[in-house]
Amino acid sequence: MGVQGLWNLISPAGRRVKIETLEGKVLAIDVSIWLLKMIHGYLMLGSEEHRNIHLTGIFRRIVKLLYYGIKPVFVVYGKF
């Protein structure tokens, strides 16, 4: 999933930033990656009591962005 070789291409321009510095900005988020990470975490737990943990995890990430004044725009591509 994703664009093959993208990180190799853009890595020279990449740098880590503190989340606080993004206040008031619009941030594009590949929501499919978030879903995959959350579902993977759910499968690693292997427990039925955490049935909707992927939704909870995404919700918490959204809340954190909003807390810091970041406006998320969710990008979805490909077939579902």
mmCIF file of N, CA, C and O in Angstrom:
data_model
loop_
_atom_site.group_PDB
_atom_site.id
_atom_site.type_symbol
_atom_site.label_atom_id
_atom_site.label_comp_id
_atom_site.label_asym_id
_atom_site.label_seq_id
_atom_site.Cartn_x
_atom_site.Cartn_y
_atom_site.Cartn_z
ATOM 1 N N MET A 1 0.838 -1.162 0.000
ATOM 2 C CA MET A 1 0.000 0.000 0.000
ATOM 3 C C MET A 1 0.890 1.234 0.000
ATOM 4 O O MET A 1 1.983 1.251 0.536
ATOM 5 N N GLY A 2 0.438 2.294 -0.613
ATOM 6 C CA GLY A 2 1.204 3.531 -0.658
ATOM 7 C C GLY A 2 1.962 3.662 -1.959
ATOM 8 O O GLY A 2 1.894 2.814 -2.839
ATOM 9 N N VAL A 3 2.686 4.728 -2.067
ATOM 10 C CA VAL A 3 3.462 5.016 -3.267
ATOM 11 C C VAL A 3 4.839 4.407 -3.097
ATOM 12 O O VAL A 3 5.582 4.769 -2.175
ATOM 13 N N GLN A 4 5.191 3.481 -3.967
ATOM 14 C CA GLN A 4 6.478 2.806 -3.891
ATOM 15 C C GLN A 4 7.623 3.800 -4.072
ATOM 16 O O GLN A 4 7.634 4.588 -5.003
ATOM 17 N N GLY A 5 8.591 3.772 -3.153
ATOM 18 C CA GLY A 5 9.776 4.616 -3.244
ATOM 19 C C GLY A 5 9.571 6.066 -2.854
ATOM 20 O O GLY A 5 10.485 6.879 -2.997
ATOM 21 N N LEU A 6 8.388 6.405 -2.323
ATOM 22 C CA LEU A 6 8.102 7.801 -1.979
ATOM 23 C C LEU A 6 9.048 8.322 -0.905
ATOM 24 O O LEU A 6 9.608 9.405 -1.025
ATOM 25 N N TRP A 7 9.249 7.550 0.149
ATOM 26 C CA TRP A 7 10.098 8.018 1.250
ATOM 27 C C TRP A 7 11.545 8.204 0.812
ATOM 28 O O TRP A 7 12.222 9.114 1.273
ATOM 29 N N ASN A 8 12.022 7.355 -0.080
ATOM 30 C CA ASN A 8 13.383 7.532 -0.598
ATOM 31 C C ASN A 8 13.508 8.852 -1.359
ATOM 32 O O ASN A 8 14.533 9.523 -1.298
ATOM 33 N N LEU A 9 12.451 9.214 -2.043
ATOM 34 C CA LEU A 9 12.450 10.431 -2.843
ATOM 35 C C LEU A 9 12.379 11.686 -1.973
ATOM 36 O O LEU A 9 13.095 12.656 -2.207
ATOM 37 N N ILE A 10 11.537 11.671 -0.952
ATOM 38 C CA ILE A 10 11.327 12.892 -0.161
ATOM 39 C C ILE A 10 12.136 12.960 1.133
ATOM 40 O O ILE A 10 12.142 13.987 1.801
ATOM 41 N N SER A 11 12.838 11.886 1.488
ATOM 42 C CA SER A 11 13.569 11.871 2.760
ATOM 43 C C SER A 11 14.586 13.010 2.924
ATOM 44 O O SER A 11 14.752 13.510 4.031
ATOM 45 N N PRO A 12 15.277 13.474 1.872
ATOM 46 C CA PRO A 12 16.205 14.587 2.080
ATOM 47 C C PRO A 12 15.507 15.869 2.561
ATOM 48 O O PRO A 12 16.112 16.694 3.222
ATOM 49 N N ALA A 13 14.234 16.023 2.249
ATOM 50 C CA ALA A 13 13.499 17.227 2.646
ATOM 51 C C ALA A 13 12.750 17.028 3.965
ATOM 52 O O ALA A 13 12.223 17.986 4.515
ATOM 53 N N GLY A 14 12.720 15.801 4.470
ATOM 54 C CA GLY A 14 11.955 15.515 5.683
ATOM 55 C C GLY A 14 12.691 15.915 6.946
ATOM 56 O O GLY A 14 13.915 15.888 7.011
ATOM 57 N N ARG A 15 11.906 16.310 7.944
ATOM 58 C CA ARG A 15 12.468 16.610 9.251
ATOM 59 C C ARG A 15 11.380 16.426 10.301
ATOM 60 O O ARG A 15 10.198 16.578 10.016
ATOM 61 N N ARG A 16 11.789 16.096 11.503
ATOM 62 C CA ARG A 16 10.845 15.944 12.607
ATOM 63 C C ARG A 16 10.439 17.320 13.116
ATOM 64 O O ARG A 16 11.265 18.229 13.175
ATOM 65 N N VAL A 17 9.168 17.442 13.450
ATOM 66 C CA VAL A 17 8.669 18.690 14.023
ATOM 67 C C VAL A 17 7.856 18.359 15.267
ATOM 68 O O VAL A 17 7.270 17.281 15.367
ATOM 69 N N LYS A 18 7.819 19.286 16.199
ATOM 70 C CA LYS A 18 6.982 19.114 17.379
ATOM 71 C C LYS A 18 5.541 19.408 16.988
ATOM 72 O O LYS A 18 5.282 20.330 16.202
ATOM 73 N N ILE A 19 4.630 18.643 17.536
ATOM 74 C CA ILE A 19 3.229 18.783 17.175
ATOM 75 C C ILE A 19 2.704 20.185 17.466
ATOM 76 O O ILE A 19 1.846 20.698 16.759
ATOM 77 N N GLU A 20 3.243 20.826 18.490
ATOM 78 C CA GLU A 20 2.795 22.169 18.865
ATOM 79 C C GLU A 20 3.044 23.192 17.755
ATOM 80 O O GLU A 20 2.344 24.198 17.658
ATOM 81 N N THR A 21 4.036 22.951 16.921
ATOM 82 C CA THR A 21 4.366 23.903 15.856
ATOM 83 C C THR A 21 3.377 23.845 14.697
ATOM 84 O O THR A 21 3.436 24.688 13.804
ATOM 85 N N LEU A 22 2.476 22.878 14.701
ATOM 86 C CA LEU A 22 1.511 22.734 13.618
ATOM 87 C C LEU A 22 0.176 23.408 13.913
ATOM 88 O O LEU A 22 -0.773 23.300 13.139
ATOM 89 N N GLU A 23 0.100 24.129 15.026
ATOM 90 C CA GLU A 23 -1.151 24.780 15.413
ATOM 91 C C GLU A 23 -1.640 25.720 14.305
ATOM 92 O O GLU A 23 -0.873 26.479 13.728
ATOM 93 N N GLY A 24 -2.933 25.609 13.989
ATOM 94 C CA GLY A 24 -3.541 26.450 12.968
ATOM 95 C C GLY A 24 -3.316 25.980 11.551
ATOM 96 O O GLY A 24 -3.780 26.601 10.604
ATOM 97 N N LYS A 25 -2.615 24.880 11.387
ATOM 98 C CA LYS A 25 -2.328 24.368 10.038
ATOM 99 C C LYS A 25 -3.297 23.245 9.674
ATOM 100 O O LYS A 25 -3.917 22.638 10.523
ATOM 101 N N VAL A 26 -3.396 22.987 8.396
ATOM 102 C CA VAL A 26 -4.189 21.868 7.878
ATOM 103 C C VAL A 26 -3.216 20.724 7.608
ATOM 104 O O VAL A 26 -2.179 20.921 6.969
ATOM 105 N N LEU A 27 -3.553 19.548 8.089
ATOM 106 C CA LEU A 27 -2.681 18.389 7.959
ATOM 107 C C LEU A 27 -3.412 17.289 7.198
ATOM 108 O O LEU A 27 -4.481 16.842 7.617
ATOM 109 N N ALA A 28 -2.854 16.864 6.071
ATOM 110 C CA ALA A 28 -3.435 15.765 5.301
ATOM 111 C C ALA A 28 -2.959 14.448 5.910
ATOM 112 O O ALA A 28 -1.773 14.262 6.166
ATOM 113 N N ILE A 29 -3.896 13.550 6.156
ATOM 114 C CA ILE A 29 -3.600 12.279 6.817
ATOM 115 C C ILE A 29 -4.094 11.133 5.956
ATOM 116 O O ILE A 29 -5.247 11.120 5.532
ATOM 117 N N ASP A 30 -3.218 10.168 5.720
ATOM 118 C CA ASP A 30 -3.601 8.952 5.011
ATOM 119 C C ASP A 30 -4.327 8.059 6.020
ATOM 120 O O ASP A 30 -3.704 7.334 6.788
ATOM 121 N N VAL A 31 -5.627 8.138 6.029
ATOM 122 C CA VAL A 31 -6.414 7.432 7.046
ATOM 123 C C VAL A 31 -6.333 5.911 6.874
ATOM 124 O O VAL A 31 -6.482 5.172 7.846
ATOM 125 N N SER A 32 -6.030 5.428 5.689
ATOM 126 C CA SER A 32 -5.927 3.976 5.500
ATOM 127 C C SER A 32 -4.745 3.414 6.297
ATOM 128 O O SER A 32 -4.827 2.318 6.850
ATOM 129 N N ILE A 33 -3.646 4.166 6.397
ATOM 130 C CA ILE A 33 -2.503 3.730 7.204
ATOM 131 C C ILE A 33 -2.894 3.696 8.672
ATOM 132 O O ILE A 33 -2.545 2.768 9.399
ATOM 133 N N TRP A 34 -3.618 4.717 9.125
ATOM 134 C CA TRP A 34 -4.088 4.729 10.517
ATOM 135 C C TRP A 34 -4.940 3.498 10.801
ATOM 136 O O TRP A 34 -4.769 2.831 11.811
ATOM 137 N N LEU A 35 -5.862 3.188 9.886
ATOM 138 C CA LEU A 35 -6.731 2.021 10.095
ATOM 139 C C LEU A 35 -5.920 0.736 10.157
ATOM 140 O O LEU A 35 -6.155 -0.103 11.026
ATOM 141 N N LEU A 36 -4.977 0.579 9.256
ATOM 142 C CA LEU A 36 -4.153 -0.633 9.256
ATOM 143 C C LEU A 36 -3.367 -0.780 10.551
ATOM 144 O O LEU A 36 -3.282 -1.868 11.122
ATOM 145 N N LYS A 37 -2.789 0.320 11.033
ATOM 146 C CA LYS A 37 -2.038 0.261 12.283
ATOM 147 C C LYS A 37 -2.941 -0.094 13.455
ATOM 148 O O LYS A 37 -2.561 -0.875 14.330
ATOM 149 N N MET A 38 -4.123 0.481 13.496
ATOM 150 C CA MET A 38 -5.051 0.206 14.594
ATOM 151 C C MET A 38 -5.545 -1.246 14.550
ATOM 152 O O MET A 38 -5.623 -1.913 15.577
ATOM 153 N N ILE A 39 -5.861 -1.728 13.378
ATOM 154 C CA ILE A 39 -6.339 -3.110 13.252
ATOM 155 C C ILE A 39 -5.219 -4.083 13.586
ATOM 156 O O ILE A 39 -5.440 -5.092 14.254
ATOM 157 N N HIS A 40 -3.991 -3.775 13.163
ATOM 158 C CA HIS A 40 -2.850 -4.620 13.500
ATOM 159 C C HIS A 40 -2.680 -4.696 15.020
ATOM 160 O O HIS A 40 -2.470 -5.771 15.579
ATOM 161 N N GLY A 41 -2.798 -3.556 15.679
ATOM 162 C CA GLY A 41 -2.701 -3.534 17.139
ATOM 163 C C GLY A 41 -3.802 -4.358 17.783
ATOM 164 O O GLY A 41 -3.569 -5.091 18.753
ATOM 165 N N TYR A 42 -4.996 -4.282 17.238
ATOM 166 C CA TYR A 42 -6.128 -5.066 17.731
ATOM 167 C C TYR A 42 -5.849 -6.559 17.595
ATOM 168 O O TYR A 42 -6.055 -7.330 18.519
ATOM 169 N N LEU A 43 -5.327 -6.967 16.456
ATOM 170 C CA LEU A 43 -5.033 -8.384 16.231
ATOM 171 C C LEU A 43 -3.936 -8.881 17.160
ATOM 172 O O LEU A 43 -3.956 -10.030 17.594
ATOM 173 N N MET A 44 -2.981 -8.004 17.470
ATOM 174 C CA MET A 44 -1.902 -8.393 18.376
ATOM 175 C C MET A 44 -2.425 -8.619 19.796
ATOM 176 O O MET A 44 -1.889 -9.437 20.533
ATOM 177 N N LEU A 45 -3.482 -7.883 20.186
ATOM 178 C CA LEU A 45 -4.067 -8.080 21.512
ATOM 179 C C LEU A 45 -4.782 -9.423 21.592
ATOM 180 O O LEU A 45 -4.779 -10.069 22.631
ATOM 181 N N GLY A 46 -5.437 -9.809 20.483
ATOM 182 C CA GLY A 46 -6.116 -11.101 20.422
ATOM 183 C C GLY A 46 -7.236 -11.272 21.421
ATOM 184 O O GLY A 46 -7.491 -12.368 21.893
ATOM 185 N N SER A 47 -7.928 -10.197 21.729
ATOM 186 C CA SER A 47 -8.995 -10.273 22.716
ATOM 187 C C SER A 47 -10.275 -9.693 22.144
ATOM 188 O O SER A 47 -10.271 -8.636 21.531
ATOM 189 N N GLU A 48 -11.372 -10.352 22.371
ATOM 190 C CA GLU A 48 -12.665 -9.877 21.879
ATOM 191 C C GLU A 48 -13.156 -8.647 22.633
ATOM 192 O O GLU A 48 -13.979 -7.915 22.148
ATOM 193 N N GLU A 49 -12.667 -8.416 23.847
ATOM 194 C CA GLU A 49 -13.142 -7.266 24.613
ATOM 195 C C GLU A 49 -12.657 -5.948 24.019
ATOM 196 O O GLU A 49 -13.128 -4.888 24.390
ATOM 197 N N HIS A 50 -11.716 -5.998 23.102
ATOM 198 C CA HIS A 50 -11.197 -4.800 22.444
ATOM 199 C C HIS A 50 -11.720 -4.710 21.011
ATOM 200 O O HIS A 50 -11.009 -4.295 20.111
ATOM 201 N N ARG A 51 -12.978 -5.089 20.823
ATOM 202 C CA ARG A 51 -13.558 -5.205 19.492
ATOM 203 C C ARG A 51 -13.468 -3.923 18.664
ATOM 204 O O ARG A 51 -13.217 -3.978 17.476
ATOM 205 N N ASN A 52 -13.676 -2.772 19.252
ATOM 206 C CA ASN A 52 -13.687 -1.512 18.497
ATOM 207 C C ASN A 52 -12.471 -0.644 18.801
ATOM 208 O O ASN A 52 -12.531 0.570 18.678
ATOM 209 N N ILE A 53 -11.378 -1.277 19.164
ATOM 210 C CA ILE A 53 -10.188 -0.518 19.551
ATOM 211 C C ILE A 53 -9.640 0.318 18.393
ATOM 212 O O ILE A 53 -9.073 1.383 18.607
ATOM 213 N N HIS A 54 -9.825 -0.135 17.164
ATOM 214 C CA HIS A 54 -9.341 0.648 16.029
ATOM 215 C C HIS A 54 -10.088 1.976 15.924
ATOM 216 O O HIS A 54 -9.500 3.002 15.628
ATOM 217 N N LEU A 55 -11.379 1.972 16.213
ATOM 218 C CA LEU A 55 -12.152 3.208 16.185
ATOM 219 C C LEU A 55 -11.748 4.126 17.343
ATOM 220 O O LEU A 55 -11.624 5.335 17.180
ATOM 221 N N THR A 56 -11.530 3.534 18.498
ATOM 222 C CA THR A 56 -11.097 4.307 19.660
ATOM 223 C C THR A 56 -9.736 4.949 19.404
ATOM 224 O O THR A 56 -9.516 6.120 19.719
ATOM 225 N N GLY A 57 -8.823 4.192 18.809
ATOM 226 C CA GLY A 57 -7.493 4.703 18.519
ATOM 227 C C GLY A 57 -7.515 5.867 17.542
ATOM 228 O O GLY A 57 -6.834 6.881 17.744
ATOM 229 N N ILE A 58 -8.303 5.747 16.488
ATOM 230 C CA ILE A 58 -8.414 6.830 15.511
ATOM 231 C C ILE A 58 -9.069 8.051 16.157
ATOM 232 O O ILE A 58 -8.625 9.181 15.950
ATOM 233 N N PHE A 59 -10.096 7.825 16.957
ATOM 234 C CA PHE A 59 -10.761 8.920 17.661
ATOM 235 C C PHE A 59 -9.771 9.678 18.543
ATOM 236 O O PHE A 59 -9.725 10.908 18.548
ATOM 237 N N ARG A 60 -8.947 8.951 19.277
ATOM 238 C CA ARG A 60 -7.965 9.591 20.157
ATOM 239 C C ARG A 60 -6.949 10.408 19.369
ATOM 240 O O ARG A 60 -6.538 11.488 19.800
ATOM 241 N N ARG A 61 -6.535 9.896 18.224
ATOM 242 C CA ARG A 61 -5.586 10.656 17.403
ATOM 243 C C ARG A 61 -6.226 11.941 16.883
ATOM 244 O O ARG A 61 -5.586 12.988 16.851
ATOM 245 N N ILE A 62 -7.483 11.854 16.467
ATOM 246 C CA ILE A 62 -8.192 13.047 15.989
ATOM 247 C C ILE A 62 -8.326 14.069 17.114
ATOM 248 O O ILE A 62 -8.081 15.256 16.918
ATOM 249 N N VAL A 63 -8.710 13.603 18.293
ATOM 250 C CA VAL A 63 -8.855 14.501 19.442
ATOM 251 C C VAL A 63 -7.534 15.196 19.750
ATOM 252 O O VAL A 63 -7.502 16.393 20.037
ATOM 253 N N LYS A 64 -6.426 14.465 19.673
ATOM 254 C CA LYS A 64 -5.114 15.060 19.945
ATOM 255 C C LYS A 64 -4.795 16.150 18.931
ATOM 256 O O LYS A 64 -4.301 17.226 19.292
ATOM 257 N N LEU A 65 -5.069 15.891 17.662
ATOM 258 C CA LEU A 65 -4.826 16.907 16.641
ATOM 259 C C LEU A 65 -5.666 18.153 16.908
ATOM 260 O O LEU A 65 -5.170 19.276 16.837
ATOM 261 N N LEU A 66 -6.935 17.964 17.217
ATOM 262 C CA LEU A 66 -7.824 19.093 17.487
ATOM 263 C C LEU A 66 -7.381 19.851 18.740
ATOM 264 O O LEU A 66 -7.474 21.075 18.793
ATOM 265 N N TYR A 67 -6.897 19.128 19.738
ATOM 266 C CA TYR A 67 -6.405 19.758 20.960
ATOM 267 C C TYR A 67 -5.269 20.739 20.646
ATOM 268 O O TYR A 67 -5.182 21.815 21.223
ATOM 269 N N TYR A 68 -4.412 20.365 19.722
ATOM 270 C CA TYR A 68 -3.289 21.213 19.340
ATOM 271 C C TYR A 68 -3.648 22.217 18.247
ATOM 272 O O TYR A 68 -2.774 22.887 17.708
ATOM 273 N N GLY A 69 -4.928 22.330 17.903
ATOM 274 C CA GLY A 69 -5.365 23.319 16.922
ATOM 275 C C GLY A 69 -5.023 22.962 15.489
ATOM 276 O O GLY A 69 -4.918 23.830 14.636
ATOM 277 N N ILE A 70 -4.864 21.676 15.237
ATOM 278 C CA ILE A 70 -4.536 21.194 13.896
ATOM 279 C C ILE A 70 -5.828 20.756 13.216
ATOM 280 O O ILE A 70 -6.659 20.079 13.816
ATOM 281 N N LYS A 71 -5.990 21.165 11.961
ATOM 282 C CA LYS A 71 -7.189 20.815 11.207
ATOM 283 C C LYS A 71 -6.873 19.599 10.322
ATOM 284 O O LYS A 71 -6.168 19.720 9.330
ATOM 285 N N PRO A 72 -7.391 18.419 10.667
ATOM 286 C CA PRO A 72 -7.089 17.231 9.866
ATOM 287 C C PRO A 72 -7.968 17.126 8.620
ATOM 288 O O PRO A 72 -9.154 17.446 8.643
ATOM 289 N N VAL A 73 -7.346 16.717 7.535
ATOM 290 C CA VAL A 73 -8.052 16.388 6.297
ATOM 291 C C VAL A 73 -7.666 14.952 5.997
ATOM 292 O O VAL A 73 -6.483 14.625 5.870
ATOM 293 N N PHE A 74 -8.649 14.081 5.894
ATOM 294 C CA PHE A 74 -8.380 12.663 5.717
ATOM 295 C C PHE A 74 -8.409 12.276 4.246
ATOM 296 O O PHE A 74 -9.342 12.573 3.529
ATOM 297 N N VAL A 75 -7.351 11.606 3.847
ATOM 298 C CA VAL A 75 -7.174 11.185 2.459
ATOM 299 C C VAL A 75 -7.354 9.672 2.389
ATOM 300 O O VAL A 75 -6.747 8.941 3.171
ATOM 301 N N VAL A 76 -8.197 9.237 1.482
ATOM 302 C CA VAL A 76 -8.430 7.810 1.266
ATOM 303 C C VAL A 76 -8.271 7.552 -0.233
ATOM 304 O O VAL A 76 -8.804 8.297 -1.046
ATOM 305 N N TYR A 77 -7.543 6.540 -0.559
ATOM 306 C CA TYR A 77 -7.380 6.203 -1.961
ATOM 307 C C TYR A 77 -7.399 4.683 -2.114
ATOM 308 O O TYR A 77 -7.279 3.960 -1.138
ATOM 309 N N GLY A 78 -7.560 4.242 -3.319
ATOM 310 C CA GLY A 78 -7.570 2.809 -3.584
ATOM 311 C C GLY A 78 -8.958 2.207 -3.418
ATOM 312 O O GLY A 78 -9.935 2.886 -3.164
ATOM 313 N N LYS A 79 -9.017 0.901 -3.579
ATOM 314 C CA LYS A 79 -10.276 0.165 -3.475
ATOM 315 C C LYS A 79 -10.516 -0.286 -2.042
ATOM 316 O O LYS A 79 -9.579 -0.645 -1.343
ATOM 317 N N PHE A 80 -11.776 -0.276 -1.653
ATOM 318 C CA PHE A 80 -12.159 -0.769 -0.329
ATOM 319 C C PHE A 80 -13.106 -1.918 -0.462
ATOM 320 O O PHE A 80 -13.850 -2.065 -1.329
#
